[in-house]
PDB file of C-alpha atoms in Angstrom:
ATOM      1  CA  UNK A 351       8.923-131.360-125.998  1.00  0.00           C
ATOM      2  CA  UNK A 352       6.809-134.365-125.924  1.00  0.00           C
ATOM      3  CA  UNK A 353       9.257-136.690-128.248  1.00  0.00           C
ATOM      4  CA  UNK A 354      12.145-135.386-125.947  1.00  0.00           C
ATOM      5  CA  UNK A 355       9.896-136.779-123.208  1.00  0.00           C
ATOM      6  CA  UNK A 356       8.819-139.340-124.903  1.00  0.00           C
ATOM      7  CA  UNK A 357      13.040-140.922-125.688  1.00  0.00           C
ATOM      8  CA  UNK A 358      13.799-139.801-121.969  1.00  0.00           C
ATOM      9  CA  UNK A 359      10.847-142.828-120.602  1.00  0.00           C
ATOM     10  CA  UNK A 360      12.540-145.634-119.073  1.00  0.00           C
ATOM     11  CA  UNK A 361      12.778-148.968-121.332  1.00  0.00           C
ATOM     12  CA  UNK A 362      10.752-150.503-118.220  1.00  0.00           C
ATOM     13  CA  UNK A 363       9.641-149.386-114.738  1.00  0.00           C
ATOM     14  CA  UNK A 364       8.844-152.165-111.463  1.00  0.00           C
ATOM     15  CA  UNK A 365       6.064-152.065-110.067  1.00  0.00           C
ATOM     16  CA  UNK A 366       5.342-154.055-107.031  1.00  0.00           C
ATOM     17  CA  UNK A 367       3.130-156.702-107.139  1.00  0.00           C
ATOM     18  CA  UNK A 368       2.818-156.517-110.937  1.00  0.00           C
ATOM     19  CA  UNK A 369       6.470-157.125-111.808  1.00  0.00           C
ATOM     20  CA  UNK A 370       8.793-155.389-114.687  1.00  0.00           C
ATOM     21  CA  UNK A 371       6.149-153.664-117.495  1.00  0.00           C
ATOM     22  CA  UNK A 372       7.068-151.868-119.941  1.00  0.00           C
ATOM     23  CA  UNK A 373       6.926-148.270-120.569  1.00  0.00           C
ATOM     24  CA  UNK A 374       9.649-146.913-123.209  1.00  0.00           C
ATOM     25  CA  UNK A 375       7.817-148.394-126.175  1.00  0.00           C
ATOM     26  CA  UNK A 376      11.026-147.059-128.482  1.00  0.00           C
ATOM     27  CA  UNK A 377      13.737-148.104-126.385  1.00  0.00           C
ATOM     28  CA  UNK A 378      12.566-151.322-126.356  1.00  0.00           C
ATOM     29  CA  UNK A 379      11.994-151.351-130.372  1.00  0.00           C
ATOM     30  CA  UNK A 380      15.687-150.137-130.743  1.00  0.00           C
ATOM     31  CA  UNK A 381      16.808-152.695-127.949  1.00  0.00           C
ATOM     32  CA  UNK A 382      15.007-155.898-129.385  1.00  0.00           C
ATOM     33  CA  UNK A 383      15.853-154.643-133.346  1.00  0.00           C
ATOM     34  CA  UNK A 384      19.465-154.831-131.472  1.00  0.00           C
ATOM     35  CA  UNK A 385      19.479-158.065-129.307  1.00  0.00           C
ATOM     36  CA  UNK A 386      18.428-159.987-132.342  1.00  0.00           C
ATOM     37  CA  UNK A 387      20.668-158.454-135.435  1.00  0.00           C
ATOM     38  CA  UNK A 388      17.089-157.777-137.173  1.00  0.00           C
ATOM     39  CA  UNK A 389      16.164-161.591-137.602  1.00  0.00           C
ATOM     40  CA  UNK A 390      12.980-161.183-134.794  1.00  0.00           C
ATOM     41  CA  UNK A 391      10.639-161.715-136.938  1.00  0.00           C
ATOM     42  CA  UNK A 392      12.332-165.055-138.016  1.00  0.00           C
ATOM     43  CA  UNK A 393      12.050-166.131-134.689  1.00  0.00           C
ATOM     44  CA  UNK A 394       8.565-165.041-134.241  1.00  0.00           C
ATOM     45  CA  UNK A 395       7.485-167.281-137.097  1.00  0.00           C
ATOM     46  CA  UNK A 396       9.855-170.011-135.841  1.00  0.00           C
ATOM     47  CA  UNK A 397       8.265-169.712-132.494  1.00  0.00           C
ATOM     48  CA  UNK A 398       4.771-170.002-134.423  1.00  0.00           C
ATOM     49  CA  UNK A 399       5.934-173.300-135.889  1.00  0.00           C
ATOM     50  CA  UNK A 400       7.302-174.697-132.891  1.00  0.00           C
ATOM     51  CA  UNK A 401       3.755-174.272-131.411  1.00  0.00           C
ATOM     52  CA  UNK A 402       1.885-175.880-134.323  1.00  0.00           C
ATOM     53  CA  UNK A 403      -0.454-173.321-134.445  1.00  0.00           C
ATOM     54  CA  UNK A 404      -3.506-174.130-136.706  1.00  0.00           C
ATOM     55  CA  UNK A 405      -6.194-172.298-139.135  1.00  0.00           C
ATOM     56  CA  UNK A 406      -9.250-171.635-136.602  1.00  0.00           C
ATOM     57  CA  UNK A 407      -7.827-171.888-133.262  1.00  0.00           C
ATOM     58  CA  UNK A 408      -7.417-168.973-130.478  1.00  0.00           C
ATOM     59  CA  UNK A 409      -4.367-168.285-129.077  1.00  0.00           C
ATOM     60  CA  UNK A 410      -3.405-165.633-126.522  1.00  0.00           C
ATOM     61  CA  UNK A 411       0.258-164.039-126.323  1.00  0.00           C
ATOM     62  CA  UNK A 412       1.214-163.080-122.491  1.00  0.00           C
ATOM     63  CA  UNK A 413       2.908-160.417-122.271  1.00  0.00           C
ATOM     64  CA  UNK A 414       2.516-159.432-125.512  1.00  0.00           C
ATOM     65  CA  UNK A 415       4.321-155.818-125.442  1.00  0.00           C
ATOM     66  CA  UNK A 416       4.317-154.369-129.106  1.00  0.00           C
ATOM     67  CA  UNK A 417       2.226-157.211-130.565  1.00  0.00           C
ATOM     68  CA  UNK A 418       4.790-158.212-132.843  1.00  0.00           C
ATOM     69  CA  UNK A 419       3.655-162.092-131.723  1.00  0.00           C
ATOM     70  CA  UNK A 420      -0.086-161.648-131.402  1.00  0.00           C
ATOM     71  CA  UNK A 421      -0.121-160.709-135.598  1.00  0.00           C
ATOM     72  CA  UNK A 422       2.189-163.980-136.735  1.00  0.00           C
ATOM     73  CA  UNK A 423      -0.051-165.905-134.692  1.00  0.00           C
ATOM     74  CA  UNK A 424      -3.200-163.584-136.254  1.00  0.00           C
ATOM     75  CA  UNK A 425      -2.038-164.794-139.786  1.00  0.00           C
ATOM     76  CA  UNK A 426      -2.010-168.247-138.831  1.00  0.00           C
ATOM     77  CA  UNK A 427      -5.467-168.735-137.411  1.00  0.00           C
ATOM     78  CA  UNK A 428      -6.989-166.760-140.015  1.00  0.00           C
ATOM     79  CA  UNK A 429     -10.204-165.835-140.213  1.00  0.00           C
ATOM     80  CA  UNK A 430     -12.220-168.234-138.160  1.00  0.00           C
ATOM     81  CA  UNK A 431      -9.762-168.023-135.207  1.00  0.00           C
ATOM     82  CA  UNK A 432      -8.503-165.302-132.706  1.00  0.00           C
ATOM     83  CA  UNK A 433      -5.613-164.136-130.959  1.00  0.00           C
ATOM     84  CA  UNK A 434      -5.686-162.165-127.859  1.00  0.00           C
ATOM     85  CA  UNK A 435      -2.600-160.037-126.274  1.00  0.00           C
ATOM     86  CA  UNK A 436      -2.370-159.058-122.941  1.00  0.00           C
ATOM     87  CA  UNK A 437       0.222-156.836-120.800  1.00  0.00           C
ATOM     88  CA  UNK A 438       0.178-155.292-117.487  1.00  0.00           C
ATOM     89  CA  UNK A 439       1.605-152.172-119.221  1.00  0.00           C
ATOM     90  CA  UNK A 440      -0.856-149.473-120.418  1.00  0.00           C
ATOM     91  CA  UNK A 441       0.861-147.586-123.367  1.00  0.00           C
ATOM     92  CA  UNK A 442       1.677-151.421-125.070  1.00  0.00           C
ATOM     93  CA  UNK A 443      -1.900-152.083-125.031  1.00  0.00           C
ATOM     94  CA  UNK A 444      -3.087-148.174-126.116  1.00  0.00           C
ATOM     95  CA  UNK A 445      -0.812-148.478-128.825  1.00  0.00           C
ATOM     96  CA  UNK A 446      -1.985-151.710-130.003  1.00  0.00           C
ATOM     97  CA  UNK A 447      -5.800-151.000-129.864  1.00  0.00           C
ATOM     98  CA  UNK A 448      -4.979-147.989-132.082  1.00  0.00           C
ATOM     99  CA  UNK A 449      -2.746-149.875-134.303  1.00  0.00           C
ATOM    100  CA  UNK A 450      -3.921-153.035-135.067  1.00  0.00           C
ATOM    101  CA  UNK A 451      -8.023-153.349-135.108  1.00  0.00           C
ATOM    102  CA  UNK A 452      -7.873-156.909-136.075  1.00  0.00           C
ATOM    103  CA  UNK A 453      -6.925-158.651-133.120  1.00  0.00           C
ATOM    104  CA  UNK A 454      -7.773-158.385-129.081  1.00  0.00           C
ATOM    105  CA  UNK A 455      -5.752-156.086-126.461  1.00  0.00           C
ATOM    106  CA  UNK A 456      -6.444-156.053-122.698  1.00  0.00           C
ATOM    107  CA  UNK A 457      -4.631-155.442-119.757  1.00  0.00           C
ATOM    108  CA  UNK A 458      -3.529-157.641-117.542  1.00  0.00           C
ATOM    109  CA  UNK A 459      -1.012-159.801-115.282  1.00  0.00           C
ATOM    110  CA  UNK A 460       0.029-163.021-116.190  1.00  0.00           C
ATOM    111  CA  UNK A 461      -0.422-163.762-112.475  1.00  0.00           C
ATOM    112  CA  UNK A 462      -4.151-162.875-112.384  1.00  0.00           C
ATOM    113  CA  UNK A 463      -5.570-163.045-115.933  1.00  0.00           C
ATOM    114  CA  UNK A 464      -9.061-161.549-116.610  1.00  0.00           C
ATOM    115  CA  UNK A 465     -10.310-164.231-118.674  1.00  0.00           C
ATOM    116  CA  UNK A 466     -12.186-167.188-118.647  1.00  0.00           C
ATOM    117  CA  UNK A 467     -11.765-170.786-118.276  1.00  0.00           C
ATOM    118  CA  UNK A 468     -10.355-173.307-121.089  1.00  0.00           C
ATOM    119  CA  UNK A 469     -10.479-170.220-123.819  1.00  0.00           C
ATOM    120  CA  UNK A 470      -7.711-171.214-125.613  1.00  0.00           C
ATOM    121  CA  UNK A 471      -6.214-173.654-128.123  1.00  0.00           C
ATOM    122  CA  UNK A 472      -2.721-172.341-127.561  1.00  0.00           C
ATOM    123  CA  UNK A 473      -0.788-169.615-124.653  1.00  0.00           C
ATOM    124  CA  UNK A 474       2.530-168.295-125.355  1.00  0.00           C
ATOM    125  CA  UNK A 475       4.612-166.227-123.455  1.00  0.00           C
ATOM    126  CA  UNK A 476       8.158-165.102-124.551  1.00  0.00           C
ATOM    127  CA  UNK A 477      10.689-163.052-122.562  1.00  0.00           C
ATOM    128  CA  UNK A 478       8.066-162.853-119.871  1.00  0.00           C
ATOM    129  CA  UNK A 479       8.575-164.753-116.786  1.00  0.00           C
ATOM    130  CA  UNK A 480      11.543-163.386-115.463  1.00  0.00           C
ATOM    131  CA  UNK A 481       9.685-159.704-115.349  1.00  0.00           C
ATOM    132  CA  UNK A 482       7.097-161.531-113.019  1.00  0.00           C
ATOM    133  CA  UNK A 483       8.218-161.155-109.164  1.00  0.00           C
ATOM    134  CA  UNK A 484       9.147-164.280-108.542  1.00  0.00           C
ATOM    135  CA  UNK A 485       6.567-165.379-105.879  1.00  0.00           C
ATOM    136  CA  UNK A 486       3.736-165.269-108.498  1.00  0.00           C
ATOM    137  CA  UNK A 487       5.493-167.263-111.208  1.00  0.00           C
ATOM    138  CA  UNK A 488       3.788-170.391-110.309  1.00  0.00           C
ATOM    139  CA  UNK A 489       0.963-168.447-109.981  1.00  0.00           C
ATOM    140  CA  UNK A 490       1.288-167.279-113.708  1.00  0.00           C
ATOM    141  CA  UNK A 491       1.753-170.757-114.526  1.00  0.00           C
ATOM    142  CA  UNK A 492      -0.963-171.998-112.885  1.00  0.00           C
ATOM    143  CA  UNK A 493      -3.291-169.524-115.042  1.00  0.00           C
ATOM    144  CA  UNK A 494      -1.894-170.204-118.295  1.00  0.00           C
ATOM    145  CA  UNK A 495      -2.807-173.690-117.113  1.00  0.00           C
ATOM    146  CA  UNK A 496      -6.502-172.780-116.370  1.00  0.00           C
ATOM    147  CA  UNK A 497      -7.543-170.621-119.420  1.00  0.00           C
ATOM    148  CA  UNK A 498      -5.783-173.393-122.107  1.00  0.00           C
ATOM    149  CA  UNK A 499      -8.231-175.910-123.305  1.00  0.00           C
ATOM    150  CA  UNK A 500      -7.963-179.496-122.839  1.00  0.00           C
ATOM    151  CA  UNK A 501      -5.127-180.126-125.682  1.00  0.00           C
ATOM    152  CA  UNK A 502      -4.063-176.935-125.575  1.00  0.00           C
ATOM    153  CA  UNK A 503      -0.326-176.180-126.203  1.00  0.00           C
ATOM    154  CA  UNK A 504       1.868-173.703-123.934  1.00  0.00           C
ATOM    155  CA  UNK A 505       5.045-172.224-125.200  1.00  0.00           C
ATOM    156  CA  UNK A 506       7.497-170.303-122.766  1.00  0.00           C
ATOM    157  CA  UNK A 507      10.394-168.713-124.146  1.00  0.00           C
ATOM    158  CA  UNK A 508      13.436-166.816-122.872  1.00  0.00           C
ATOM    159  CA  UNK A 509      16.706-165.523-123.677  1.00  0.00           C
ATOM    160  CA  UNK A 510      19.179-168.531-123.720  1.00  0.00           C
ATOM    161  CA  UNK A 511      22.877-166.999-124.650  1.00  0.00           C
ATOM    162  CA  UNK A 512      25.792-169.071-125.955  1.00  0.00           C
ATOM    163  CA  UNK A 513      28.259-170.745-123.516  1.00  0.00           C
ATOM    164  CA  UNK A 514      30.643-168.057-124.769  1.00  0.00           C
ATOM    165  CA  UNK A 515      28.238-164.564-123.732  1.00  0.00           C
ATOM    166  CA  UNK A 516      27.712-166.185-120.347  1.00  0.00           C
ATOM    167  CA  UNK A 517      31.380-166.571-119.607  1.00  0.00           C
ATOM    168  CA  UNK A 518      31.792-163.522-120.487  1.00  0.00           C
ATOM    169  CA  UNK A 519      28.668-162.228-118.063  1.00  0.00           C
ATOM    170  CA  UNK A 520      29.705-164.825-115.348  1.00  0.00           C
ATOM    171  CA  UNK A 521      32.875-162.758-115.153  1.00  0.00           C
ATOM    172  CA  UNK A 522      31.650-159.394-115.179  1.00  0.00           C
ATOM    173  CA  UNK A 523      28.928-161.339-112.186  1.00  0.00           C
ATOM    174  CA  UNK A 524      32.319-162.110-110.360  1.00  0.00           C
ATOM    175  CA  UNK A 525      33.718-158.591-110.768  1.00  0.00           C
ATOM    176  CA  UNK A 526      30.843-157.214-109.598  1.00  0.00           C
ATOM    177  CA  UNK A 527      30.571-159.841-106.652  1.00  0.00           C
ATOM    178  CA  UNK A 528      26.803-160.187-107.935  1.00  0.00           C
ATOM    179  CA  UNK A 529      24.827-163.365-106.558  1.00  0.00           C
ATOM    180  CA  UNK A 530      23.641-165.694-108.617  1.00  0.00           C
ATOM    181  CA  UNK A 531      24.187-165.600-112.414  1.00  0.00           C
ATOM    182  CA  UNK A 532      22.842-162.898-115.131  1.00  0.00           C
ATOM    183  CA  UNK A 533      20.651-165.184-117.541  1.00  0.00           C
ATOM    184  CA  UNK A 534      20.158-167.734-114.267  1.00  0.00           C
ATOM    185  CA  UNK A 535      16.430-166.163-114.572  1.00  0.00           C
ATOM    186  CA  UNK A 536      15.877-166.611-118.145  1.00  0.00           C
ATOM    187  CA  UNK A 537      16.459-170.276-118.695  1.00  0.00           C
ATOM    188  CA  UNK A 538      13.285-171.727-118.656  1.00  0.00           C
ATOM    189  CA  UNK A 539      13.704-175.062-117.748  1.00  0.00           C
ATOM    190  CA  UNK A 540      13.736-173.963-114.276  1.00  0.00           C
ATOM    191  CA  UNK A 541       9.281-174.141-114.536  1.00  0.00           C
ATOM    192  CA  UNK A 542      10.263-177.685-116.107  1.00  0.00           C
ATOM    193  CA  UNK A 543       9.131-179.582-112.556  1.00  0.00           C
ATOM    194  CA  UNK A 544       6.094-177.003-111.976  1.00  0.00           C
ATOM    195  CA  UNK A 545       5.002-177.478-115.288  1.00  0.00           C
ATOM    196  CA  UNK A 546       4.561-181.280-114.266  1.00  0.00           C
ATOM    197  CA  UNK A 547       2.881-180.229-110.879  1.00  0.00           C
ATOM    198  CA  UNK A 548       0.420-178.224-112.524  1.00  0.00           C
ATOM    199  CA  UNK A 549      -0.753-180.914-115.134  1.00  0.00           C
ATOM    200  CA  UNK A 550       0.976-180.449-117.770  1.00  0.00           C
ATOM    201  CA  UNK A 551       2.430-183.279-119.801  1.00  0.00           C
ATOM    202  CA  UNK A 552       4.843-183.909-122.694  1.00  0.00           C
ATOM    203  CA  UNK A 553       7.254-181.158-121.749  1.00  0.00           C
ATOM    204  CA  UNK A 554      10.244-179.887-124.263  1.00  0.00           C
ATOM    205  CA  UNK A 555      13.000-178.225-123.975  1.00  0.00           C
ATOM    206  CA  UNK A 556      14.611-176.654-127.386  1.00  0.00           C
ATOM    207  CA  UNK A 557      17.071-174.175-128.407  1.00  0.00           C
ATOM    208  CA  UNK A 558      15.703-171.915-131.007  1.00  0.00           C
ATOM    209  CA  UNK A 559      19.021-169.999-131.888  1.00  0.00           C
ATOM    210  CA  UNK A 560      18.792-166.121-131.709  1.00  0.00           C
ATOM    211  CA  UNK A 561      20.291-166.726-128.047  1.00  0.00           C
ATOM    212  CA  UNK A 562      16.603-168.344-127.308  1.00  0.00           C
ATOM    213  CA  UNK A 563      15.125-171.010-125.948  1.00  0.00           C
ATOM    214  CA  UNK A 564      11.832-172.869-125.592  1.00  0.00           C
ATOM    215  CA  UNK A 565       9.460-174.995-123.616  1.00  0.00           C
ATOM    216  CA  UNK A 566       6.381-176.248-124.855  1.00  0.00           C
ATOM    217  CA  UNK A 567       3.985-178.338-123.037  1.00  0.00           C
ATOM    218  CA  UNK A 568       0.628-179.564-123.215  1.00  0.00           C
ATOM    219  CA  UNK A 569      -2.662-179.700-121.473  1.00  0.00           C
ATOM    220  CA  UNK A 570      -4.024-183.393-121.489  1.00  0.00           C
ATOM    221  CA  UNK A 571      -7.138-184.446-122.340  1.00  0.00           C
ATOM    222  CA  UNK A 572      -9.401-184.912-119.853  1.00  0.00           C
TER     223      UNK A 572
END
């Protein structure tokens, strides 16, 4: 009865003020495994590059569902660094702290994070931002901003389909007289100009292939 329940739980459930959080921990394995023909963990690692993560720094993953991120990142800080994942959803972060003693779980928004100031070297946060409601994006930005340290790197990331799958969606969008376009809240140069509000300097936009695309940014120096 329980695994019956347990393939019955919705991939993700909205909950106001929070956003979209997960909750069907094996739909969304299944989905993902899908959505990226098997190659995730190639773009985990290429994500990982992108970022320039180094031996001995701490990074935190936002949003961090599974922790699929949080343990390439673990294996490139090593021993003398950290990585920290947080998620607004409860059974991600259960699971993890069962799962996978060697790195840090807690709970939490990306709009109000429960940690403290300049604590990092590096803050990603892939397929995230369009879950957040979208009054509390900047908001979310505006925290990564505070808990990086000064030289810190920030790396957003979002599904970024081929010119070919969003004809295709722009036409089922038209069908369904649907405002706006489906991956219109996935591209994420759309935080480019907040980014540069906040603080944040030497902005880039790259594809990453996978139907994915990046920014990464940096905290000056102060």
């Amino acid at each position: 009865m329980k695994s019956d329940q347990r393939r019955r739980k919705p991939m993700f459930v909205d909950e106001p003020g929070t956003g979209i959080v997960l909750s069907g921990l094996l739909r969304y394995n299944l989905f993902t495994a899908a959505f990226f023909l098997g190659r995730q963990q190639q773009l985990l690692v290429a994500f990982a590059d992108r970022a320039g993560v180094r031996e001995g720094e701490d990074a935190l993953d936002i949003g961090c569902g599974p922790g699929r991120l949080v343990r390439v990142l673990g294996q490139r800080v090593g021993a003398r660094g950290s990585v920290t994942g947080v998620d607004p959803s409860a059974d991600a972060i259960e699971r993890n702290i069962q799962r996978d003693t060697g790195h840090r779980y807690l709970r939490s928004t990306a709009q109000q994070l429960m940690l403290p100031d300049a604590a990092f070297d590096l803050v990603t946060c892939t397929f995230v931002m369009h879950h957040i409601p979208e009054q509390h994006r900047e908001g979310a930005l505006a925290e990564m901003w505070r808990v990086l340290r000064p030289g810190g790197r920030l790396l957003l990331a979002d599904a970024h389909p081929s010119d070919r799958i969003r004809a295709v969606f722009a036409r089922l969008d038209s069908v369904r007289r649907k405002e706006g376009r489906t991956f219109d809240a996935t591209d994420v140069r759309r935080y480019s100009g907040v980014l540069d509000e906040i603080g944040f300097s030497g902005t880039v936009f790259a594809t990453m292939g996978h139907n994915t695309a990046m920014l990464l940014a940096v905290k000056p120096d102060r």
